[in-house]
GROMACS .gro file of C-alpha atoms in nm:
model
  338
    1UNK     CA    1  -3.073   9.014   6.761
    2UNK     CA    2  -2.919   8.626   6.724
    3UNK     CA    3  -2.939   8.299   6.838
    4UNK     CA    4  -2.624   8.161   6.963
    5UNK     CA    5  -2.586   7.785   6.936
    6UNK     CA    6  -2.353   7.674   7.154
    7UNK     CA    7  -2.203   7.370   7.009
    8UNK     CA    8  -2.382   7.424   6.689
    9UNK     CA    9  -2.183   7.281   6.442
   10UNK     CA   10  -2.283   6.935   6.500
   11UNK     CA   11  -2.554   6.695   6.358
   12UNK     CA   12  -2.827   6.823   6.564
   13UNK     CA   13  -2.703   7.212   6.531
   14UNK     CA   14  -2.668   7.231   6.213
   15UNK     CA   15  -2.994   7.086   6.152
   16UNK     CA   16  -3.107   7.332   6.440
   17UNK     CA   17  -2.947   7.630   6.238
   18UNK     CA   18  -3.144   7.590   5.926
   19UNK     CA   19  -3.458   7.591   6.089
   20UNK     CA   20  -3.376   7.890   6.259
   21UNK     CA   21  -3.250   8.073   5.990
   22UNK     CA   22  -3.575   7.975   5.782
   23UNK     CA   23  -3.769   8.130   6.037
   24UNK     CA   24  -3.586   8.438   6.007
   25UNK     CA   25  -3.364   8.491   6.284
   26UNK     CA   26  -2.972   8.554   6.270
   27UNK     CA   27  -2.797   8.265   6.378
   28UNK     CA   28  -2.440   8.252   6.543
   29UNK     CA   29  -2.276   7.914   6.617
   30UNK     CA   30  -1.949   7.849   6.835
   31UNK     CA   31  -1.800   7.539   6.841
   32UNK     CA   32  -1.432   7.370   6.932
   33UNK     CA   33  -1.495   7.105   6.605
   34UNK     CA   34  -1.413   6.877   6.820
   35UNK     CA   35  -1.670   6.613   6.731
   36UNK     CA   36  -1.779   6.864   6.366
   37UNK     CA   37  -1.657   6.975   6.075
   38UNK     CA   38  -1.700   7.345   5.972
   39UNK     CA   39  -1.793   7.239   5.637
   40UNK     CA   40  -2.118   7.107   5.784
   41UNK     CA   41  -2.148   7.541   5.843
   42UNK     CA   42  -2.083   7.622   5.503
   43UNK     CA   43  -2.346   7.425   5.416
   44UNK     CA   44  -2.655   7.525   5.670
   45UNK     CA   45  -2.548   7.864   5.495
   46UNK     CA   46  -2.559   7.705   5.110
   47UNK     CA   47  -2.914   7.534   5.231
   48UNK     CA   48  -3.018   7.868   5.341
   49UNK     CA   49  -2.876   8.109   5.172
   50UNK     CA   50  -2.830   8.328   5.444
   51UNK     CA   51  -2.451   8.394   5.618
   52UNK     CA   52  -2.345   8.227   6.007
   53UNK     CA   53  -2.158   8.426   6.231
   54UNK     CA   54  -1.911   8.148   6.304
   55UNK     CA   55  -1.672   8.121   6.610
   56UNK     CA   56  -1.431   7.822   6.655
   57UNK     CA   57  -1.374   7.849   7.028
   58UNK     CA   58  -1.402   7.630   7.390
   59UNK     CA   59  -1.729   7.730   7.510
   60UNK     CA   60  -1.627   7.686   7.867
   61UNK     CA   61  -1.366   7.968   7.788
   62UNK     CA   62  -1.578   8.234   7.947
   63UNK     CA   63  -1.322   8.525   7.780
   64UNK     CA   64  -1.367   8.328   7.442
   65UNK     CA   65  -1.745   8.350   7.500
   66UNK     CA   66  -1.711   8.749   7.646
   67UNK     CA   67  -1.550   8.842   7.308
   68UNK     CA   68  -1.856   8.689   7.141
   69UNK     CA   69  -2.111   8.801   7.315
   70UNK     CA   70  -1.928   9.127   7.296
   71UNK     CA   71  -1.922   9.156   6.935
   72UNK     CA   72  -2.318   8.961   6.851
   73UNK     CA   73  -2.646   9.116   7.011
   74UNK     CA   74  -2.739   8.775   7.158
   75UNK     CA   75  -3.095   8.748   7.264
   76UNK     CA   76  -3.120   8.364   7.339
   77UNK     CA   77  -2.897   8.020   7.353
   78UNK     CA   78  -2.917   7.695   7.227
   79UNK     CA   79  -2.691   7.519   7.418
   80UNK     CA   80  -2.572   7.188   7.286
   81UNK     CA   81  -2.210   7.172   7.369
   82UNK     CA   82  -2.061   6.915   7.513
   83UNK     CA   83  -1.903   6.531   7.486
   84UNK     CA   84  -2.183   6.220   7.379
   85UNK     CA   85  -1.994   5.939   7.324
   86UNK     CA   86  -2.154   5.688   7.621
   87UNK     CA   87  -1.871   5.438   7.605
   88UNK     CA   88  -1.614   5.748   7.586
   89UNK     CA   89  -1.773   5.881   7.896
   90UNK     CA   90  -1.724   5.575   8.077
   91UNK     CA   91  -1.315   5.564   7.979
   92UNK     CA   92  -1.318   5.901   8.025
   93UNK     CA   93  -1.539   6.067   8.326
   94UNK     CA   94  -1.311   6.332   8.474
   95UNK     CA   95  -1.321   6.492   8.072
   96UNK     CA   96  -1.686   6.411   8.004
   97UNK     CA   97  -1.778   6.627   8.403
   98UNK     CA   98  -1.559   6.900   8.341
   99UNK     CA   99  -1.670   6.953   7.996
  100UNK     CA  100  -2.004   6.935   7.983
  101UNK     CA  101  -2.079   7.056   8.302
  102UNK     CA  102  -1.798   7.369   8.237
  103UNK     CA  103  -1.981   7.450   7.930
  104UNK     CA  104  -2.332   7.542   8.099
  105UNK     CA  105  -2.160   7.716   8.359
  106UNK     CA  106  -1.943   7.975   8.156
  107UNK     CA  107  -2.237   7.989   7.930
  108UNK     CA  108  -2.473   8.083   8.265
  109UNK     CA  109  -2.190   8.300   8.388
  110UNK     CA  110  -2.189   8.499   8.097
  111UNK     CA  111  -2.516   8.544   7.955
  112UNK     CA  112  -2.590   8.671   8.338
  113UNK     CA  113  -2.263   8.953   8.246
  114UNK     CA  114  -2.467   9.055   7.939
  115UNK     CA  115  -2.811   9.087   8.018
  116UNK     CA  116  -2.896   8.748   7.804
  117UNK     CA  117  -3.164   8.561   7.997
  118UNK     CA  118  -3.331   8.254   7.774
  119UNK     CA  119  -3.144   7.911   7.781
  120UNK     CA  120  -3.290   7.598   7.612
  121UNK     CA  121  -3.090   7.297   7.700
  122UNK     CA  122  -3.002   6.994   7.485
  123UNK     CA  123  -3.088   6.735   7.745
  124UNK     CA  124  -3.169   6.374   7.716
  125UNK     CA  125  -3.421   6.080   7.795
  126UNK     CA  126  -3.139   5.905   7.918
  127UNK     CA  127  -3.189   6.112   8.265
  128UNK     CA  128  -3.512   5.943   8.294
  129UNK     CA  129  -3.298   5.638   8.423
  130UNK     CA  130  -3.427   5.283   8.390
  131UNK     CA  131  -3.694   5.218   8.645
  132UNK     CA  132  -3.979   5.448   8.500
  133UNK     CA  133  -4.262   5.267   8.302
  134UNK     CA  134  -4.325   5.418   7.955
  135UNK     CA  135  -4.425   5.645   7.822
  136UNK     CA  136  -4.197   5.878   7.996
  137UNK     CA  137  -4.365   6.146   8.135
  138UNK     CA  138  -4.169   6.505   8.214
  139UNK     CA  139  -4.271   6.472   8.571
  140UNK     CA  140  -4.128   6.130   8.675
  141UNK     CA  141  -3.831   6.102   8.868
  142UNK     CA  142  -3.481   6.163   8.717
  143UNK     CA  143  -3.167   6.011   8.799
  144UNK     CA  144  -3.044   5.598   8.811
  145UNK     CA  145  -2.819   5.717   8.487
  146UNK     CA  146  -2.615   5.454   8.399
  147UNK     CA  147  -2.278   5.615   8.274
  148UNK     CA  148  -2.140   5.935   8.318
  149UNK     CA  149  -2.249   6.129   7.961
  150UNK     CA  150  -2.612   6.058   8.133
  151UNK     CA  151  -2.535   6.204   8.458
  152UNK     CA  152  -2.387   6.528   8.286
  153UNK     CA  153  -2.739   6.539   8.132
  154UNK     CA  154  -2.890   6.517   8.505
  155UNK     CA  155  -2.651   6.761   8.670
  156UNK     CA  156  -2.632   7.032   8.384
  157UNK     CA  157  -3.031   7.004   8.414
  158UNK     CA  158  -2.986   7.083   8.781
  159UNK     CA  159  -2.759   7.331   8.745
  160UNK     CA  160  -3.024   7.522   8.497
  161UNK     CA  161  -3.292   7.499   8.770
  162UNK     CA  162  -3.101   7.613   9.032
  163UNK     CA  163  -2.944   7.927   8.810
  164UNK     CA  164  -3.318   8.023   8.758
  165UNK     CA  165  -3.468   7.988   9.090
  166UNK     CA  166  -3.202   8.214   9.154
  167UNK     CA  167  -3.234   8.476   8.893
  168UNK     CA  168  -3.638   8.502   8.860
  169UNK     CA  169  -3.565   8.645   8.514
  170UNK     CA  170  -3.366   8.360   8.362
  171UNK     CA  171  -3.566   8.123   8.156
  172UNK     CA  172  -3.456   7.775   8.101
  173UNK     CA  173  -3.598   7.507   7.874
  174UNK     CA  174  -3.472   7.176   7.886
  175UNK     CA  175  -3.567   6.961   7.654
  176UNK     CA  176  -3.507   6.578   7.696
  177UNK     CA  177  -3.448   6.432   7.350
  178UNK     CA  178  -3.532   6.095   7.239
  179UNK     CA  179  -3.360   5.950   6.923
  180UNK     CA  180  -3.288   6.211   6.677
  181UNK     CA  181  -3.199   6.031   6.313
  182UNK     CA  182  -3.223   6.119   5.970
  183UNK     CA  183  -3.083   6.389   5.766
  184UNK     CA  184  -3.152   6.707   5.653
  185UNK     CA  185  -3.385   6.622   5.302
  186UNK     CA  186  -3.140   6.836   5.038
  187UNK     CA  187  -2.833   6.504   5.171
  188UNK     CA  188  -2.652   6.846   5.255
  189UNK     CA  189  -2.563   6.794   5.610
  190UNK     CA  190  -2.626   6.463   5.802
  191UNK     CA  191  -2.480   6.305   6.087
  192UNK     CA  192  -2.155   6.241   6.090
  193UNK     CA  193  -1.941   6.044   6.366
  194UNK     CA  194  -1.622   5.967   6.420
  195UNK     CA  195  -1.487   5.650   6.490
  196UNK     CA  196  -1.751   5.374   6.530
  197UNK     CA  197  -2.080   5.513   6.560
  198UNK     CA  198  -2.211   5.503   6.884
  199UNK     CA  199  -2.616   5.476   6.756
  200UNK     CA  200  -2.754   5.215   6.555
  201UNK     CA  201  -2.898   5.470   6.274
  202UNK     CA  202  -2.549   5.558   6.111
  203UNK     CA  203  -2.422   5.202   6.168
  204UNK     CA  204  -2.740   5.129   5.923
  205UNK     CA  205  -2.694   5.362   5.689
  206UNK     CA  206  -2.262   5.313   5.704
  207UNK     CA  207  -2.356   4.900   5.615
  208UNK     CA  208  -2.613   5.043   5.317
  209UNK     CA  209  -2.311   5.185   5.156
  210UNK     CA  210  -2.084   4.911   5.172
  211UNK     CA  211  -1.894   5.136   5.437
  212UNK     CA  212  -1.948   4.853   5.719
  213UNK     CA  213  -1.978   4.484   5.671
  214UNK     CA  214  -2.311   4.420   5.871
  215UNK     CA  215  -2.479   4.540   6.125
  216UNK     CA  216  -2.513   4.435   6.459
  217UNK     CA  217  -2.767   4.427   6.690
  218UNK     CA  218  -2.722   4.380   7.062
  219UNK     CA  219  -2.970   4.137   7.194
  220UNK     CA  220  -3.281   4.002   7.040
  221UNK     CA  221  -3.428   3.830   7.326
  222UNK     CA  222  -3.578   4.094   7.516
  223UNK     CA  223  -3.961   4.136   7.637
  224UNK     CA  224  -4.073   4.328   7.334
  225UNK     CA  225  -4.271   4.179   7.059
  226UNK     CA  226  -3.993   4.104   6.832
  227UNK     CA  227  -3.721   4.078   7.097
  228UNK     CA  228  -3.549   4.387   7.024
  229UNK     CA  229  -3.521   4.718   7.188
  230UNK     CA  230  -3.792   4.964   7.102
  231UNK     CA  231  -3.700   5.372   7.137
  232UNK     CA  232  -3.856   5.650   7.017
  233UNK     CA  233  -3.730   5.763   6.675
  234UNK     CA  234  -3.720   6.138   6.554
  235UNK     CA  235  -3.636   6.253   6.265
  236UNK     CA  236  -3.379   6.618   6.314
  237UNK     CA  237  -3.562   6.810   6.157
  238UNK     CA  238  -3.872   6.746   6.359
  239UNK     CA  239  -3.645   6.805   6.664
  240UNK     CA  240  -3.463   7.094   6.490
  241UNK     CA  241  -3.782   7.303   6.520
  242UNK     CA  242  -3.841   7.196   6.878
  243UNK     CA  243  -3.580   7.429   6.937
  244UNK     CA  244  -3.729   7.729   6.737
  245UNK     CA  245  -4.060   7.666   6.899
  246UNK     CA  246  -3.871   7.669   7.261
  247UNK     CA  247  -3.736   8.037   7.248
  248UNK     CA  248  -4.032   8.212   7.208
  249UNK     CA  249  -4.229   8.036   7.453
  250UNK     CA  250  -3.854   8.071   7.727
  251UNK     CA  251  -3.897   8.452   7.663
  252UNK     CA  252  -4.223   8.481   7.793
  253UNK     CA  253  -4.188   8.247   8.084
  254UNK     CA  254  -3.883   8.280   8.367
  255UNK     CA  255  -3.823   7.972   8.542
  256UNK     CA  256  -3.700   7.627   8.390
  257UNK     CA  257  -3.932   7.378   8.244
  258UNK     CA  258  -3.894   7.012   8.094
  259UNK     CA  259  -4.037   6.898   7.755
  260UNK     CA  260  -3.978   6.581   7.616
  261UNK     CA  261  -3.951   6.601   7.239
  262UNK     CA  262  -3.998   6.238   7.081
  263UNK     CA  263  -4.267   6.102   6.845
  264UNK     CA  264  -4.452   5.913   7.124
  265UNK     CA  265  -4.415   5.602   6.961
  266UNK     CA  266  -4.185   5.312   7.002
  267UNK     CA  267  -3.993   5.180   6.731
  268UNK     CA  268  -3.816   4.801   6.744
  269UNK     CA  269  -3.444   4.750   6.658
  270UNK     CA  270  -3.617   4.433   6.317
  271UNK     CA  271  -3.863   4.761   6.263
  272UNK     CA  272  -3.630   5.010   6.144
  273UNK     CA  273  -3.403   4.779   5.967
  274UNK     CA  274  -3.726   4.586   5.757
  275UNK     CA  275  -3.843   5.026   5.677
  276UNK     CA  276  -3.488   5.122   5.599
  277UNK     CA  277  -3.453   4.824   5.363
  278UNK     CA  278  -3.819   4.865   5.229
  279UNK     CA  279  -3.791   5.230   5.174
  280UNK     CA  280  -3.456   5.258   5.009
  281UNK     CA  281  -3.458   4.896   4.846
  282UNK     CA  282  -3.097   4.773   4.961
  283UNK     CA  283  -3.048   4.486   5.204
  284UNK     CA  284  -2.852   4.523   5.520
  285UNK     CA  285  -2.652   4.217   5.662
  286UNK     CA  286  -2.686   4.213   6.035
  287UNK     CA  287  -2.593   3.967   6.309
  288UNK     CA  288  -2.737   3.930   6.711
  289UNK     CA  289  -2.479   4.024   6.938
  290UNK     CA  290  -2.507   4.036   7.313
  291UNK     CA  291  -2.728   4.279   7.489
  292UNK     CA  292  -2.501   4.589   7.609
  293UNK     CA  293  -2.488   4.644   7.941
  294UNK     CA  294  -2.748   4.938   8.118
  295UNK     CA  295  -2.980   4.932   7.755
  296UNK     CA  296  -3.362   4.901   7.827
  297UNK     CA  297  -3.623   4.724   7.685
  298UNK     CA  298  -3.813   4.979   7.573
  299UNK     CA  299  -3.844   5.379   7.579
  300UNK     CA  300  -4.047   5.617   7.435
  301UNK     CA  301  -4.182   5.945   7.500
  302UNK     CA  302  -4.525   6.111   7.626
  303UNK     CA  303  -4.471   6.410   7.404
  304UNK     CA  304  -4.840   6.605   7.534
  305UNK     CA  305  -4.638   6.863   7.683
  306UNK     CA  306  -4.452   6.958   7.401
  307UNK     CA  307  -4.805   6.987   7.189
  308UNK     CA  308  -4.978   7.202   7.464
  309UNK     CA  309  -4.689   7.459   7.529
  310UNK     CA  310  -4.493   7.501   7.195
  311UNK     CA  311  -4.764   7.416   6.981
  312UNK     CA  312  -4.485   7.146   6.860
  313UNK     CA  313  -4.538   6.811   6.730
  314UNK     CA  314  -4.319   6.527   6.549
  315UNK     CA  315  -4.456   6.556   6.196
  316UNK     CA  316  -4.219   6.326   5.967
  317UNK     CA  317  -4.230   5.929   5.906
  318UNK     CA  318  -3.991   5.673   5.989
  319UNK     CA  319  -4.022   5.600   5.617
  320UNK     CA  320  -3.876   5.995   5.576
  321UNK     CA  321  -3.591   5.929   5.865
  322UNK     CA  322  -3.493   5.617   5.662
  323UNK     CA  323  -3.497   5.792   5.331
  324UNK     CA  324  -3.344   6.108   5.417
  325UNK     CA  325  -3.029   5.970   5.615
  326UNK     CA  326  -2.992   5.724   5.347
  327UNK     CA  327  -3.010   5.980   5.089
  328UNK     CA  328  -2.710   6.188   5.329
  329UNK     CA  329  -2.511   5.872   5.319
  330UNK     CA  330  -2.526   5.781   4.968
  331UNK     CA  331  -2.430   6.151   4.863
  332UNK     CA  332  -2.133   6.173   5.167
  333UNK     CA  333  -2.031   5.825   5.196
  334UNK     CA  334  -1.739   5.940   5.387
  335UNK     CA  335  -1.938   6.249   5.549
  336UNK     CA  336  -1.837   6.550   5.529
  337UNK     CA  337  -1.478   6.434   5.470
  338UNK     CA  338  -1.531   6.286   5.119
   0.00000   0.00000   0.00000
């Protein structure tokens, strides 16, 4: 029996693949590469030593996904594919709804067709919306996104719920990330974005190796201690096994259920840069731009939930976060393209 991560070739599924190889199970990934490189495959199986069952297909092609699921004894999914780029979503929200939302349903449609009935959901904080005092709690209300990627989030969340009130023996676990950074500790696989990065992490690490000028960071004058944004920093591996705590407890309970996975601790924008610099001795330039339009002051997770029903916790440092996507950057300045 195999995992299928949907979407798995990516920063957070790769990282996601290790783990659950370590832990034993077979792991099969599909994936369009449209945002990943199947290099970053080859190497979850180099870290592991164990082989991926790799498909390079749409996952809202429900024949493309048949054939699969045809040929693989699939007894859970992971499902992280779809579109992140905020700003793209924005340019772009006829793509980003028809995507992302087409994804869950062909996966849905088709893990029904096969008897597969345990879905855990790559969802986001960002559903939380911004008028919710933190900590963020899994029961307060969702919506208020404030571009399209985040409403996906919100609507592919509601279209989970609804499949298993439905179907009494489909299990769905969404879990609402927080801000996954770092890099896998071997500098193996990492994240890697295309174009400008769209998170502040690799824009950090991309200036520490003379890939980008300086940093900049978008408003300074907020109600925070130090003026900056505080979020809630997790290192991918942490989050990685999130993911191979959530099957186990899906197959045992039908229905959906939320779990944030964060640290439940805020982090400011002058905090990470003064550890990252600390930590891997190198200096980055930065300079105060404007505050971006729909960011929050601060947000950060109450992460009890995760503790009580996977037994899960955030165990690494934003010391290791700093050091191991550092350490990803200096060994794949270029990611996994040079």
């Amino acid at each position: 029996m195999a995992v299928l991560l949907a979407g798995g070739a990516g920063f957070i599924g790769t990282h996601t693949a290790v783990e659950f190889l370590n832990a034993g199970y077979d792991v099969v990934i599909a994936d369009n590469l449209y945002n990943s490189k199947s290099a970053a495959v080859r190497r979850v199986e180099e870290i592991t030593g164990r082989s991926v069952a790799f498909y390079e297909i749409d996952v809202c092609d429900k024949d493309a996904l048949r054939k699969l699921f045809s040929e693989q004894s699939i007894e859970a999914v992971v499902h992280f594919a779809g579109m992140k780029a905020v700003g793209e979503s924005v340019a772009k929200p006829l793509q980003y709804y028809s995507n992302n939302l087409g994804t869950t349903i062909a996966l849905l449609t088709v893990m029904k067709e096969f008897g597969c009935r345990c879905i855990v959901f790559s969802s986001s904080a960002t559903v939380y919306g911004k008028s919710n005092p933190v900590p963020l709690f899994e029961t307060m209300p969702r919506g208020e996104c404030t571009n399209p990627y985040g409403w996906t989030k919100w609507m592919n969340e509601q279209i989970i719920m609804d499949a298993c009130t439905a179907d009494p023996e489909l299990s769905g676990v969404l879990l609402r990330y927080f801000n996954p950074i770092g890099a896998h500790e071997s500098g193996r696989i990492g994240e890697d974005p295309q174009g400008i990065p769209n998170n502040i992490f690799p824009f950090i690490t991309q200036v520490a190796v003379g890939r980008r000028p300086q940093l900049t960071i978008f408003g300074d004058d907020y109600d925070t201690p130090d003026g900056t944004g505080i979020r809630d920093y997790i290192h991918v591996v942490d989050l990685a096994k999130g993911h191979v705590a959530a099957v186990p407890y899906a197959k045992k309970h039908p229905g959906a259920k939320v779990i944030n996975i964060g640290t439940g601790k805020g982090t400011s924008v002058f905090e990470m840069v003064n550890t990252f610099e600390r930590v891997n001795g190198v200096k980055i330039p930065y300079v105060i731009g404007e505050r971006r339009p729909g960011d929050l002051p601060e947000s950060y997770a109450n992460a009890d939930e995760a503790e009580k029903l996977l037994g899960w916790h955030a165990e690494k440092t934003l010391e290791d976060m700093c050091r191991d996507g550092y350490r990803w950057q200096t060994l794949n300045p270029m990611g996994y393209g040079g």
